mmCIF file of C-alpha atoms and ligand atoms in Angstrom:
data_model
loop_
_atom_site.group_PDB
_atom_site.id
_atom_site.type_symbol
_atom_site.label_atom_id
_atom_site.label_comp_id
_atom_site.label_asym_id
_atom_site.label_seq_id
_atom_site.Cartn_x
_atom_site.Cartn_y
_atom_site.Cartn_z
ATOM 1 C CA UNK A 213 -59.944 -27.378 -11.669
ATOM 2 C CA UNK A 214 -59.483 -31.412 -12.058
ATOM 3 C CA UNK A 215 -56.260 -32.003 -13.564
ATOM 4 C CA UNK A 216 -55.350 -35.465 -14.997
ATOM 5 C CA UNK A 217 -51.440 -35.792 -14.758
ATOM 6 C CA UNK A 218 -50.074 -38.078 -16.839
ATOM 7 C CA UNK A 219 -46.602 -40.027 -17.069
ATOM 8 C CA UNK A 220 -46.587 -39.188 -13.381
ATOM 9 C CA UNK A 221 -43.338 -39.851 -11.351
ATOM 10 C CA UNK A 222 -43.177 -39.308 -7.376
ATOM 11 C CA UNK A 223 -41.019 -36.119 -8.173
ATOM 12 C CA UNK A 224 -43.507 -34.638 -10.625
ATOM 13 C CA UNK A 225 -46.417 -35.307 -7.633
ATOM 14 C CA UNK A 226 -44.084 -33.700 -4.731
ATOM 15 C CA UNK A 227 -43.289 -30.724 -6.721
ATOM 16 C CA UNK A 228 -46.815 -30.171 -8.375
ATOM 17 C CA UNK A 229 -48.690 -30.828 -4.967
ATOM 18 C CA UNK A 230 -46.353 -27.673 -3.416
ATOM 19 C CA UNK A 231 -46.692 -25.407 -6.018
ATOM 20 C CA UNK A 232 -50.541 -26.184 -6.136
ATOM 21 C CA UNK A 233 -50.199 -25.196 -2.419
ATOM 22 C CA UNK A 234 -48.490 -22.183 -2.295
ATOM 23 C CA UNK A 235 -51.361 -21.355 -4.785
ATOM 24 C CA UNK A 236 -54.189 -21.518 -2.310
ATOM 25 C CA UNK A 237 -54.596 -25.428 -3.313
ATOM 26 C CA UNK A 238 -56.994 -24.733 -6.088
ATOM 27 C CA UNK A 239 -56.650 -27.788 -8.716
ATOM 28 C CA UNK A 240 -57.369 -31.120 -8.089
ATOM 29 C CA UNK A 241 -54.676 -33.587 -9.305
ATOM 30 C CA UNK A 242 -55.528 -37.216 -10.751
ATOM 31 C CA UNK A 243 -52.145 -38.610 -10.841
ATOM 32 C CA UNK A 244 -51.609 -41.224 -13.334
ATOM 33 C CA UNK A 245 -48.909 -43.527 -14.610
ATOM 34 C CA UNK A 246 -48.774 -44.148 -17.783
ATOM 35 C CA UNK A 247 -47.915 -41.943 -20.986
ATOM 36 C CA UNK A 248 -50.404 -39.768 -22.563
ATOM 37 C CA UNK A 249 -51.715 -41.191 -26.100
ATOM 38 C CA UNK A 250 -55.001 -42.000 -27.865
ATOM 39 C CA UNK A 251 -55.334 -45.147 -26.104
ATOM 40 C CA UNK A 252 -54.839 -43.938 -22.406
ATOM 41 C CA UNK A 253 -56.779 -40.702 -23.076
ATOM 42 C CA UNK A 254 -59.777 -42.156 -21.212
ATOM 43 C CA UNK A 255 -57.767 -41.783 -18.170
ATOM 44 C CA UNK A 256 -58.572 -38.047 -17.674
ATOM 45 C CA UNK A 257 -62.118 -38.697 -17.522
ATOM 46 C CA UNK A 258 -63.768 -36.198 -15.493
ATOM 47 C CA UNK A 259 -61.059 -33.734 -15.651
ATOM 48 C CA UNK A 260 -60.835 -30.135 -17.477
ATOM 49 C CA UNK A 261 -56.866 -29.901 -17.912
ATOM 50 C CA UNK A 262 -54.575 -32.902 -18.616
ATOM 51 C CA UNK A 263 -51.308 -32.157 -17.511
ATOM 52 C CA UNK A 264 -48.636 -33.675 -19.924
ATOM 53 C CA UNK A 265 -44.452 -33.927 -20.518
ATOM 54 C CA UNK A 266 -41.849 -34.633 -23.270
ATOM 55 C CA UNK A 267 -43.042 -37.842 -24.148
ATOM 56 C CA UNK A 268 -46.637 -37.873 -24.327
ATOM 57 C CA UNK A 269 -48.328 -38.296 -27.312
ATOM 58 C CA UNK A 270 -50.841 -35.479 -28.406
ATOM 59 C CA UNK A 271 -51.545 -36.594 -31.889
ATOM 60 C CA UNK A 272 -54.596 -35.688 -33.179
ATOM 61 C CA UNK A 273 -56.649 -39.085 -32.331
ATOM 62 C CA UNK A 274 -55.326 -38.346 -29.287
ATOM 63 C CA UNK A 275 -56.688 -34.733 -28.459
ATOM 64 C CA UNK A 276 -60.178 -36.029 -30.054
ATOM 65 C CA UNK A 277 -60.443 -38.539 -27.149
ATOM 66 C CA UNK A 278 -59.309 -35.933 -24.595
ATOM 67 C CA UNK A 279 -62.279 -33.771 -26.204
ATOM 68 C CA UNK A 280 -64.762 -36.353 -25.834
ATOM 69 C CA UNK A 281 -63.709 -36.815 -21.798
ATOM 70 C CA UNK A 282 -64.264 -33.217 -22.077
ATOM 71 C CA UNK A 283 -61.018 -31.878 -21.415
ATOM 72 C CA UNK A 284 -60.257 -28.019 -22.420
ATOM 73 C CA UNK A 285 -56.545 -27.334 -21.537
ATOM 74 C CA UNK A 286 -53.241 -29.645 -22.306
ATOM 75 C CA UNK A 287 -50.928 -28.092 -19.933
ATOM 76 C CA UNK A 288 -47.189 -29.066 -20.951
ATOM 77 C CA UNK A 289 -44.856 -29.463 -18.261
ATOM 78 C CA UNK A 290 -42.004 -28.480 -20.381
ATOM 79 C CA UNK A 291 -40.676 -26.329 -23.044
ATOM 80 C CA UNK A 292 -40.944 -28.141 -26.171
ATOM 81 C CA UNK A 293 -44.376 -28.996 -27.830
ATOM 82 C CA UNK A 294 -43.209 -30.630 -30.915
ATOM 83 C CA UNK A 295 -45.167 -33.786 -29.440
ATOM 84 C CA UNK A 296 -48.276 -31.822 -30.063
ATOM 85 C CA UNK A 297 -50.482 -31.383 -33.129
ATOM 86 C CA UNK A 298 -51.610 -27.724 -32.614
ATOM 87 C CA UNK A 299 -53.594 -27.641 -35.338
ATOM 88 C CA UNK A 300 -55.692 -30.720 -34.095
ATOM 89 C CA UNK A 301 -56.036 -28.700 -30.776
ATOM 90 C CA UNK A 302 -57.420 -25.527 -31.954
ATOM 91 C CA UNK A 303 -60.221 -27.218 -34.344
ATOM 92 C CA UNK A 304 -60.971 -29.041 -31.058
ATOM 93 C CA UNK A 305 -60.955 -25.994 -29.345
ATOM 94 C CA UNK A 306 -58.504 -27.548 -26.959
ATOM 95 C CA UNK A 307 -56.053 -25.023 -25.512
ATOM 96 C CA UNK A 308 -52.787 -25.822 -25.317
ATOM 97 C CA UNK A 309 -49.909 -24.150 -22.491
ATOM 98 C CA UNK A 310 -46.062 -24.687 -21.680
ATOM 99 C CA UNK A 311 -43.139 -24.020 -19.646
ATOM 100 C CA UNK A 312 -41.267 -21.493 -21.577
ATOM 101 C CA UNK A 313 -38.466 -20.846 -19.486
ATOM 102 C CA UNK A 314 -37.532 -22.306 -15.955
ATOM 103 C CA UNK A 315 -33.635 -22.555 -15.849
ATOM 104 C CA UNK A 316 -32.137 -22.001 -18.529
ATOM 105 C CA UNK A 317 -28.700 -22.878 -16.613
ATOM 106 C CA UNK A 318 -29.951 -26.393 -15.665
ATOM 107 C CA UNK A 319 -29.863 -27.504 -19.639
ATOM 108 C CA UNK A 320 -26.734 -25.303 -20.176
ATOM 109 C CA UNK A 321 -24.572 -26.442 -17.291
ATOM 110 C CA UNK A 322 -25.968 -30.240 -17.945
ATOM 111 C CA UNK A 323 -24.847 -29.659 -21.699
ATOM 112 C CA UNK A 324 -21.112 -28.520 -20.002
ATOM 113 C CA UNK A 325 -20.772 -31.403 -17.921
ATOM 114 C CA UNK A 326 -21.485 -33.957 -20.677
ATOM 115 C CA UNK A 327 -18.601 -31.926 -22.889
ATOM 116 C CA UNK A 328 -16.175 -32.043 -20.164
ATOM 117 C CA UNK A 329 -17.038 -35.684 -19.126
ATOM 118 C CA UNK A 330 -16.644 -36.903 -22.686
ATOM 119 C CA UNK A 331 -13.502 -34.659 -23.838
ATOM 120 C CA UNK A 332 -11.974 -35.725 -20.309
ATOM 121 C CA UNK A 333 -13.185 -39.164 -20.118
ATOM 122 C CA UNK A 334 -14.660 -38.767 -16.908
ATOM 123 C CA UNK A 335 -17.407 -42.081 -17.374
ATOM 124 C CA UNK A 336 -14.484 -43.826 -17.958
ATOM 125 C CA UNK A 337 -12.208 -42.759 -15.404
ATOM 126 C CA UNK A 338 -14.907 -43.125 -13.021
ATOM 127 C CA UNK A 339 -14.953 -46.917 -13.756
ATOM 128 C CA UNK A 340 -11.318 -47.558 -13.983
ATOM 129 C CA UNK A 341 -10.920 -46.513 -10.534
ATOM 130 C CA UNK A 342 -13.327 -48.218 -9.422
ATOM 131 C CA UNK A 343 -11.320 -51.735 -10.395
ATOM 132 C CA UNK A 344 -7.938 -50.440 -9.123
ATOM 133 C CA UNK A 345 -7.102 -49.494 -13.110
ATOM 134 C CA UNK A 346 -4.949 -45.960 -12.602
ATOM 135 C CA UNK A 347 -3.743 -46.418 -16.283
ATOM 136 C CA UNK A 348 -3.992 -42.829 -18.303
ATOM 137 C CA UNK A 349 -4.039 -44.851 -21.262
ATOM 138 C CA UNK A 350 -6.658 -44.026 -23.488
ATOM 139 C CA UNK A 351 -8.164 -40.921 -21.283
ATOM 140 C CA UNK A 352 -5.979 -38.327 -23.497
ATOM 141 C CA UNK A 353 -8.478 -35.617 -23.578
ATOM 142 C CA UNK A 354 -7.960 -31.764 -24.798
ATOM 143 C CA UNK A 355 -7.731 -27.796 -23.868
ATOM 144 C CA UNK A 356 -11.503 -26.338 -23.850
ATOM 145 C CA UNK A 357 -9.758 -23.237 -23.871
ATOM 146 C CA UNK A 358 -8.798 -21.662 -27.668
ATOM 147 C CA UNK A 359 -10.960 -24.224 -29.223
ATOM 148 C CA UNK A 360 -14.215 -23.339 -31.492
ATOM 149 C CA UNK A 361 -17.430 -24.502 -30.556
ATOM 150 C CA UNK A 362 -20.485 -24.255 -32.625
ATOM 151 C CA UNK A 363 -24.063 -23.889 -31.302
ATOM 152 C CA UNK A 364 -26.956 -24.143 -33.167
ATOM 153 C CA UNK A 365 -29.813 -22.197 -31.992
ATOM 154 C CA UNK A 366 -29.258 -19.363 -29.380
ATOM 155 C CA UNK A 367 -32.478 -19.277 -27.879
ATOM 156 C CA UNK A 368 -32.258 -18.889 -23.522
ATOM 157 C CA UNK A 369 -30.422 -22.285 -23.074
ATOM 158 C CA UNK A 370 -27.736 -21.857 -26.561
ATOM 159 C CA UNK A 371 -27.207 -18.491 -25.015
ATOM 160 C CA UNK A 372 -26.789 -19.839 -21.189
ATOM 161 C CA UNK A 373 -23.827 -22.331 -22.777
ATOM 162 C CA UNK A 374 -22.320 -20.048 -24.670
ATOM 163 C CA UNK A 375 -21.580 -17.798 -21.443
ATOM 164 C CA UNK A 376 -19.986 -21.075 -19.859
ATOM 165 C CA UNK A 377 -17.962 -21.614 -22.602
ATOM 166 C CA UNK A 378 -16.680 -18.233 -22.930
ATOM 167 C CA UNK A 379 -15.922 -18.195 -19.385
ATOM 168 C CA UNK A 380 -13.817 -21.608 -20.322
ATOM 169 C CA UNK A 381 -11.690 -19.520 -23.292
ATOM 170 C CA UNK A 382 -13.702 -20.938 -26.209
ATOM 171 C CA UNK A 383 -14.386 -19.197 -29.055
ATOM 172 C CA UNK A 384 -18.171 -19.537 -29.961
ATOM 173 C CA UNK A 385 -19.785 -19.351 -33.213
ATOM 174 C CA UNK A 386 -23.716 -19.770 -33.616
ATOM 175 C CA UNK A 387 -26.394 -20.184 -36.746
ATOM 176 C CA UNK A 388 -29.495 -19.120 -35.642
ATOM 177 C CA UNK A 389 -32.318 -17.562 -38.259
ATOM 178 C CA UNK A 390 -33.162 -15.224 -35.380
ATOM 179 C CA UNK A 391 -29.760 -13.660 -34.176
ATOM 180 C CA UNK A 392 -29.421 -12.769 -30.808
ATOM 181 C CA UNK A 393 -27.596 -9.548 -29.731
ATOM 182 C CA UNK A 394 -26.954 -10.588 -26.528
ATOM 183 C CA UNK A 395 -24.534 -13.215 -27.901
ATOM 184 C CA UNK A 396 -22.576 -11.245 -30.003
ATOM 185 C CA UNK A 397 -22.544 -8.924 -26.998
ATOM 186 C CA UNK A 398 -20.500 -11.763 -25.058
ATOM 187 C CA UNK A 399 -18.264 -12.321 -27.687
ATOM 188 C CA UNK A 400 -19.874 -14.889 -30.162
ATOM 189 C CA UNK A 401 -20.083 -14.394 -33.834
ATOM 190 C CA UNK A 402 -22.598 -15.563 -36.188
ATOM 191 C CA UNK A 403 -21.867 -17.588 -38.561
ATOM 192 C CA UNK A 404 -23.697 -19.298 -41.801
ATOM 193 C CA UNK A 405 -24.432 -23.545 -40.785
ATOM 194 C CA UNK A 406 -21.735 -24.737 -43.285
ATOM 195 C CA UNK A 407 -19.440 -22.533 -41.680
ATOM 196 C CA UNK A 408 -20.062 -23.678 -38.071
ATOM 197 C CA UNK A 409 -20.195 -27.541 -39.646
ATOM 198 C CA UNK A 410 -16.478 -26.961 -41.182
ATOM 199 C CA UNK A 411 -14.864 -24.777 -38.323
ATOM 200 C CA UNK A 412 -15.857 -26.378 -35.028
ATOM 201 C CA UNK A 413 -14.126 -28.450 -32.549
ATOM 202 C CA UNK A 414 -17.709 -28.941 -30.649
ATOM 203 C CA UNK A 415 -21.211 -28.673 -32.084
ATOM 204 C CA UNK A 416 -24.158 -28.146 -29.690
ATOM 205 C CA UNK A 417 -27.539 -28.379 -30.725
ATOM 206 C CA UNK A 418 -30.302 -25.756 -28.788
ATOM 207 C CA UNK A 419 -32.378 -25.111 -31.170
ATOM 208 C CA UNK A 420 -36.096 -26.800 -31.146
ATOM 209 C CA UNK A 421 -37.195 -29.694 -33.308
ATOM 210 C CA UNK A 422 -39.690 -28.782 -35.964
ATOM 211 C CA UNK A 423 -39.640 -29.612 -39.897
ATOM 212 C CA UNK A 424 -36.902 -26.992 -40.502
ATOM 213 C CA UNK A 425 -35.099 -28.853 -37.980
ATOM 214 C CA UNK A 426 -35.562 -32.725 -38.139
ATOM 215 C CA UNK A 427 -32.216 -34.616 -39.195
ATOM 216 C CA UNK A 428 -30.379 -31.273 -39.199
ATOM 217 C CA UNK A 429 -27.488 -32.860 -38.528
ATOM 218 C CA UNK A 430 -27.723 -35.994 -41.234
ATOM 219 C CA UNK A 431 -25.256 -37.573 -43.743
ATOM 220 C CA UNK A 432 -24.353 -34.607 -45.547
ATOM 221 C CA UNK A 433 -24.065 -32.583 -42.376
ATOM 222 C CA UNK A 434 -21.510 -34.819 -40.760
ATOM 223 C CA UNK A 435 -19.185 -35.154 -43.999
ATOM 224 C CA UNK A 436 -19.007 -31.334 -43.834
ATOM 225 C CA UNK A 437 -17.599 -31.050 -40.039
ATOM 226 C CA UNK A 438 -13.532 -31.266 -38.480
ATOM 227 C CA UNK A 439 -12.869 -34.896 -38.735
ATOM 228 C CA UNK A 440 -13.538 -36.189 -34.795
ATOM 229 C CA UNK A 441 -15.409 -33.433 -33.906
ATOM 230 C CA UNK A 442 -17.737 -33.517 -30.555
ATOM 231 C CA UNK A 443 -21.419 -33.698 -31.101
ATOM 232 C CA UNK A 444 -23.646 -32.831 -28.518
ATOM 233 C CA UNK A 445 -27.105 -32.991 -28.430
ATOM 234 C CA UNK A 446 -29.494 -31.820 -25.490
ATOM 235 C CA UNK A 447 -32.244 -30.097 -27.342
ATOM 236 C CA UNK A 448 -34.276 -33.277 -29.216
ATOM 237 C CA UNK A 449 -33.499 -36.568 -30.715
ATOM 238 C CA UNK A 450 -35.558 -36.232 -33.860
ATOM 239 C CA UNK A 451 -32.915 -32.975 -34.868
ATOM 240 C CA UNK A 452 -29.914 -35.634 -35.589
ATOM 241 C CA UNK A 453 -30.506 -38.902 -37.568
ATOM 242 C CA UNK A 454 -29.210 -41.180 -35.632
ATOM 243 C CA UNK A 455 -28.252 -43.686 -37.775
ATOM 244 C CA UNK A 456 -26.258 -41.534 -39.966
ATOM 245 C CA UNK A 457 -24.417 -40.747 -36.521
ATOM 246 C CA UNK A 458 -23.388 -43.952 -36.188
ATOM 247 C CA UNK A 459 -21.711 -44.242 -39.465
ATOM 248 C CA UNK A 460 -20.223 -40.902 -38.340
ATOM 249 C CA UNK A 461 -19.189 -42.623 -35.279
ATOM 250 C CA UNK A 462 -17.520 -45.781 -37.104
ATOM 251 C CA UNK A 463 -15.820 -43.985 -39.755
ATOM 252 C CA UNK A 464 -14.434 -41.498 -36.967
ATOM 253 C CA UNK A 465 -15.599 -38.792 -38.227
ATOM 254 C CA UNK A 466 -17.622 -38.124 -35.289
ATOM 255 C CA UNK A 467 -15.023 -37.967 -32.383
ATOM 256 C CA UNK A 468 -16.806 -37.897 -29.060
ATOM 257 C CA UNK A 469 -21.195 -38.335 -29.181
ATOM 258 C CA UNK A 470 -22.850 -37.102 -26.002
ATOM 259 C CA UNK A 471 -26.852 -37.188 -26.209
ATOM 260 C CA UNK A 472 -29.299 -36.632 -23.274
ATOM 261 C CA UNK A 473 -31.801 -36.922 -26.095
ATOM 262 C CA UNK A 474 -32.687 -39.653 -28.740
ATOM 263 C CA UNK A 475 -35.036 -39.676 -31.451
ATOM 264 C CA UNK A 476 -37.056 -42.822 -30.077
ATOM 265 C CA UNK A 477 -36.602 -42.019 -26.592
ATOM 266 C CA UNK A 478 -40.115 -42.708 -25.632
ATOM 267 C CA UNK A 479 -40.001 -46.380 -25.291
ATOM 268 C CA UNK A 480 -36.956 -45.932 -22.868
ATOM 269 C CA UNK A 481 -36.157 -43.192 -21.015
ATOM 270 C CA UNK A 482 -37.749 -42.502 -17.496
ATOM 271 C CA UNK A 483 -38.421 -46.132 -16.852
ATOM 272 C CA UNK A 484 -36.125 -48.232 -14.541
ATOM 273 C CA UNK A 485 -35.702 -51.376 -17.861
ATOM 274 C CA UNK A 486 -32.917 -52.749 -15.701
ATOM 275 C CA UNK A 487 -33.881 -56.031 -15.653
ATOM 276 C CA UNK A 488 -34.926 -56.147 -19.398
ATOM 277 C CA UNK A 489 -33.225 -56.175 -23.335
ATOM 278 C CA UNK A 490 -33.194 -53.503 -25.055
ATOM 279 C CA UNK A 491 -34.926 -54.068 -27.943
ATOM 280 C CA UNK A 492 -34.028 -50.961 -29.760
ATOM 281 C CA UNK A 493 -30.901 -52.341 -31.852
ATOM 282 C CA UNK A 494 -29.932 -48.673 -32.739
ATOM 283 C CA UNK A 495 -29.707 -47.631 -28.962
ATOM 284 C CA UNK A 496 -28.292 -50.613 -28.332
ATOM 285 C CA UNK A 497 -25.252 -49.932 -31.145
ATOM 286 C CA UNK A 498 -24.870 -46.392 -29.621
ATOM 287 C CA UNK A 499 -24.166 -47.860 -26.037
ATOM 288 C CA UNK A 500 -21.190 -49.541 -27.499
ATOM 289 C CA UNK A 501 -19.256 -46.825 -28.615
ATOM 290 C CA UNK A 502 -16.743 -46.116 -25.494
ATOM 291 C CA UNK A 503 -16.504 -42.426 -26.833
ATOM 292 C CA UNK A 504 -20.276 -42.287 -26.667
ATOM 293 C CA UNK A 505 -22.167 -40.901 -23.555
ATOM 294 C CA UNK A 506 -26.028 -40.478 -23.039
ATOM 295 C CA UNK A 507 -28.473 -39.626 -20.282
ATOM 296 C CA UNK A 508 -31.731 -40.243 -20.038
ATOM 297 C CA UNK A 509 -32.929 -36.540 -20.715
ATOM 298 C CA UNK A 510 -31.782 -35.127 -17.270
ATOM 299 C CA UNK A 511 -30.580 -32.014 -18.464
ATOM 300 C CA UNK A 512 -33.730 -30.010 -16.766
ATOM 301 C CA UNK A 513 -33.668 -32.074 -14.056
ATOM 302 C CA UNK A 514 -32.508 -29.453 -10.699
ATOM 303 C CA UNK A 515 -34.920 -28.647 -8.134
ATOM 304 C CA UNK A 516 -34.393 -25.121 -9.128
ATOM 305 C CA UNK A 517 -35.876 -25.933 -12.483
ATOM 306 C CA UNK A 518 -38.570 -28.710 -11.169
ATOM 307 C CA UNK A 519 -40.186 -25.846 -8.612
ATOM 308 C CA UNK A 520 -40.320 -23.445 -11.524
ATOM 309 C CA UNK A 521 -41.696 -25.872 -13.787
ATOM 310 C CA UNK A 522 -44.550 -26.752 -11.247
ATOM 311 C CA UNK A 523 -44.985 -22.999 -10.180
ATOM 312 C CA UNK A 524 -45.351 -21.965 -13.967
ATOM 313 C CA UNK A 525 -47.541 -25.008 -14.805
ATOM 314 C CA UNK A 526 -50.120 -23.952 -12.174
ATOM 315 C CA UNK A 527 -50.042 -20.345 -12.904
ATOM 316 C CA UNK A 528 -50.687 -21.658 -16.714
ATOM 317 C CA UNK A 529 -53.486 -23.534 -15.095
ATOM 318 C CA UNK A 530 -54.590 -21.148 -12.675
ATOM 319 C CA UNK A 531 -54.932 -18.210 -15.296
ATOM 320 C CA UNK A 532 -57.147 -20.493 -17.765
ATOM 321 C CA UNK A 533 -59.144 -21.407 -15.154
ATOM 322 C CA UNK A 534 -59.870 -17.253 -14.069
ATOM 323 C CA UNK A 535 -59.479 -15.484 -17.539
ATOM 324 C CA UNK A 536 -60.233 -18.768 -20.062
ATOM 325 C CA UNK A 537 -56.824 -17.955 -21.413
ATOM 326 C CA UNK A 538 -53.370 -19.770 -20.222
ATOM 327 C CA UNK A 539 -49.957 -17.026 -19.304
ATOM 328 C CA UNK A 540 -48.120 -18.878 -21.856
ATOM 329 C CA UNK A 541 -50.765 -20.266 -23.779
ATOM 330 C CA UNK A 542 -49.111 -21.664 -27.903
ATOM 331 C CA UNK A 543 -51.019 -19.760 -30.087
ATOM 332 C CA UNK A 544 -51.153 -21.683 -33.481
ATOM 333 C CA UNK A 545 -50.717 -18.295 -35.853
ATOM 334 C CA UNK A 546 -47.421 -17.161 -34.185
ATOM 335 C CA UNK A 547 -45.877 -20.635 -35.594
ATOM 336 C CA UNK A 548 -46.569 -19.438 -38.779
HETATM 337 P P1 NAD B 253 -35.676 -20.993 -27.215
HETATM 338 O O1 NAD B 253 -37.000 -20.932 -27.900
HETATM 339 O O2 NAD B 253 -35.327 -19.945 -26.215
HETATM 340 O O3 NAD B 253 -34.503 -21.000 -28.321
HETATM 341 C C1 NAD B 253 -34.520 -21.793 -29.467
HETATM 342 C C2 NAD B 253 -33.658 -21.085 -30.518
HETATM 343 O O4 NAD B 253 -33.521 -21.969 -31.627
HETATM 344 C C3 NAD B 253 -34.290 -19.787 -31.013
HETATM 345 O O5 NAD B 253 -33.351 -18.720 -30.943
HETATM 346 C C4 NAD B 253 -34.653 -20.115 -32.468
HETATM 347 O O6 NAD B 253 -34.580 -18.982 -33.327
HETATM 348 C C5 NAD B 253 -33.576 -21.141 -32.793
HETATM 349 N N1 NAD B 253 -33.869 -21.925 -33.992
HETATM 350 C C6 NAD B 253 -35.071 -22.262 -34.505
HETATM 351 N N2 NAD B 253 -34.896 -22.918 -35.679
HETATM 352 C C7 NAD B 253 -33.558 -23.005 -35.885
HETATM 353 C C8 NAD B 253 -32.759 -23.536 -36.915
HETATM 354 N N3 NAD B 253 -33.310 -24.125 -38.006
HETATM 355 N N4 NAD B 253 -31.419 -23.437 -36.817
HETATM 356 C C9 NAD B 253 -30.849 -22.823 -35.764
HETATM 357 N N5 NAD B 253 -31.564 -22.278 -34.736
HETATM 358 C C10 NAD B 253 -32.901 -22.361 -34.814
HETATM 359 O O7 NAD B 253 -35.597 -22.431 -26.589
HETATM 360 P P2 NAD B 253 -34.675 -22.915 -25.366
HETATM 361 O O8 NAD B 253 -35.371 -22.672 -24.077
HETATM 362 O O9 NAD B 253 -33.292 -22.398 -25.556
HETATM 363 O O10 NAD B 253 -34.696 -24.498 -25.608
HETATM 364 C C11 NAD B 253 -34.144 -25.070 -26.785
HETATM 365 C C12 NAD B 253 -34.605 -26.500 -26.906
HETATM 366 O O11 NAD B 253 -34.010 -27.274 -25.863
HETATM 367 C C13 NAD B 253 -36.124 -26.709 -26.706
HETATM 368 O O12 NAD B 253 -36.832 -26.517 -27.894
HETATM 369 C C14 NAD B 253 -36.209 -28.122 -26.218
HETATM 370 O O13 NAD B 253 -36.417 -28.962 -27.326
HETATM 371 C C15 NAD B 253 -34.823 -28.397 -25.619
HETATM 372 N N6 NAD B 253 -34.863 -28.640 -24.168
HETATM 373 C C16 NAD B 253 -34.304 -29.767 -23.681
HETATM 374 C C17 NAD B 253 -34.340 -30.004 -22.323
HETATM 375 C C18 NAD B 253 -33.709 -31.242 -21.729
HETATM 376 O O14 NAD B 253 -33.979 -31.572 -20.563
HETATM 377 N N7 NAD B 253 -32.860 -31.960 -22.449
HETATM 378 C C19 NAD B 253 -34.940 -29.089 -21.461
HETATM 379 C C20 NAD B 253 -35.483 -27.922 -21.998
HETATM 380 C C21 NAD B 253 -35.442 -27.700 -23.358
#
């Protein structure tokens, strides 16, 4: 099958050219630059499949000009789809396919090391050193163990940090409106959201962004947590208002701030905008907090989850190609 890739990087072309090998080298790739939107959908001319990530835009103008190029399959290379308009995609009879798991551990253990960086100061630390500064002043940080961290959402990855942290000596409380037995099993309790906001050192957000979700953590939220708690967010940017965070942030009532997500991420992350301002005044207010640390959503970024991502996306590929069906097709009425 012709696949148009979009918002190509050399890593997604190296691991999507292997997996497409191992597979008997069925698919044709078209790899392209630029990001995935109504505009660029011309691009995949000529291809069935367009091949699309986290920051692609699959509106519904969008997936009518994919439909006109003729293209029958939106193959995600991730786990989220929030950036897609499902509905739009079934009218056009478009299907649509994701990554539903690759490694768990790569989010979770990402999520860890921005916790331990930020409690421990680690960014900081790292710089100090650098300039012959051995002060401790200022890099105070606290016990993991015995303290109460919240996570919201235990899906695989809420799940995957919770083991960490019990393995650290937290205690770990969780809202979810599906419960998981297999965290209760490793010790976690569930708890109602107030709870978790007024009774944890750490909050952790897993959970995926959809209407129920968007600004979960807002004004109201933040008022109701431990004054200075840590809030960490890995899952997506649109869950947390950000500006209400950085209130949070200057009244102190948000401690510590680690993100590898942020709600307009699109216009930054995975581009090398060195040599250029940063227009985005709200990024630009986060970067000055020193108790504020953000990636550039990395979190899934191992080569243990890239080669799973790739194998999965061809097998997602593969299978619509043989059966007209994807493995892990999104089927609009199990949203519902
Ligand atoms: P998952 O589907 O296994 O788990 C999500 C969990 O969130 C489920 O248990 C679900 O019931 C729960 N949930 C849904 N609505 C909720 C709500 N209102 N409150 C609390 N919990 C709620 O998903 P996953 O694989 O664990 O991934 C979680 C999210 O992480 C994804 O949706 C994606 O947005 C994000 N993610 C980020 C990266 C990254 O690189 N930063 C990589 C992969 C996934």
């Amino acid at each position: 099958m012709k696949v148009a890739v979009f918002s190509t990087k050399s890593y997604d072309r190296t691991f999507l050219t292997d997996a497409n090998l191992a597979d008997g080298d069925r698919h044709r790739f078209h790899f392209l630059e630029p990001r995935l939107n109504a505009d660029t959908a011309s691009l995949a001319g000529g291809a069935s499949a367009v091949c699309a990530f986290v920051n692609d835009e699959l509106n519904a103008s969008a997936l009518a000009a994919l439909s006109k190029e003729g293209v029958r399959l939106v193959a995600l290379r991730c786990a989220g789809f929030n950036h897609v308009d499902l509905n739009a995609a079934q009218q056009l009879n478009i299907a649509v396919a994701r990554v539903p798991a690759y490694s768990p551990a790569a989010v979770a253990e990402h999520t860890v090391a921005i916790i331990m960086s930020l409690n421990r100061k680690i960014h900081r630390a790292y710089a100090r050193v650098r300039e012959g500064n051995f002060s401790l002043d200022g890099l105070l940080g606290f016990d993991l163990c015995g303290r109460t961290v919240g996570i919201i959402g235990t899906g695989k990855i809420g799940i995957a940090v919770a083991r960490i942290l019990r393995g650290f000596g937290c205690d770990v409380v969780a809202n979810d409106p599906l419960p998981n037995a297999e965290f209760e099993r490793i010790g976690g309790t569930y708890v109602t959201l107030p709870e978790l906001l007024s009774m944890s050192d750490i909050i952790t957000l897993h959970c995926p962004l959809t209407p129920a979700t968007r600004h979960l953590i807002n004004a109201d939220a933040i008022t109701a947590t431990k004054p200075g708690v840590m809030l960490i967010n890995t899952s997506r940017g649109g869950v947390a208002d950000t500006k209400a965070i950085i209130a949070g942030l200057k009244s102190g009532a948000i401690g510590y701030l680690g993100l590898d997500v942020y709600e307009e991420e699109g216009d930054l992350f995975f581009e090398d905008l060195s040599e250029q301002m940063i227009q985005d005044d709200v990024f630009a207010r986060l970067l000055t907090f020193p108790n504020v640390l953000i990636t550039g959503h990395q979190a899934f970024f191992t080569a243990e989850a890239m080669t799973a991502i790739a194998a999965t996306t061809i097998g997602n590929i593969s299978s619509f190609e043989d059966h007209g069906r994807s493995e892990h097709q999104i089927s609009v009425e199990r949203l519902v």
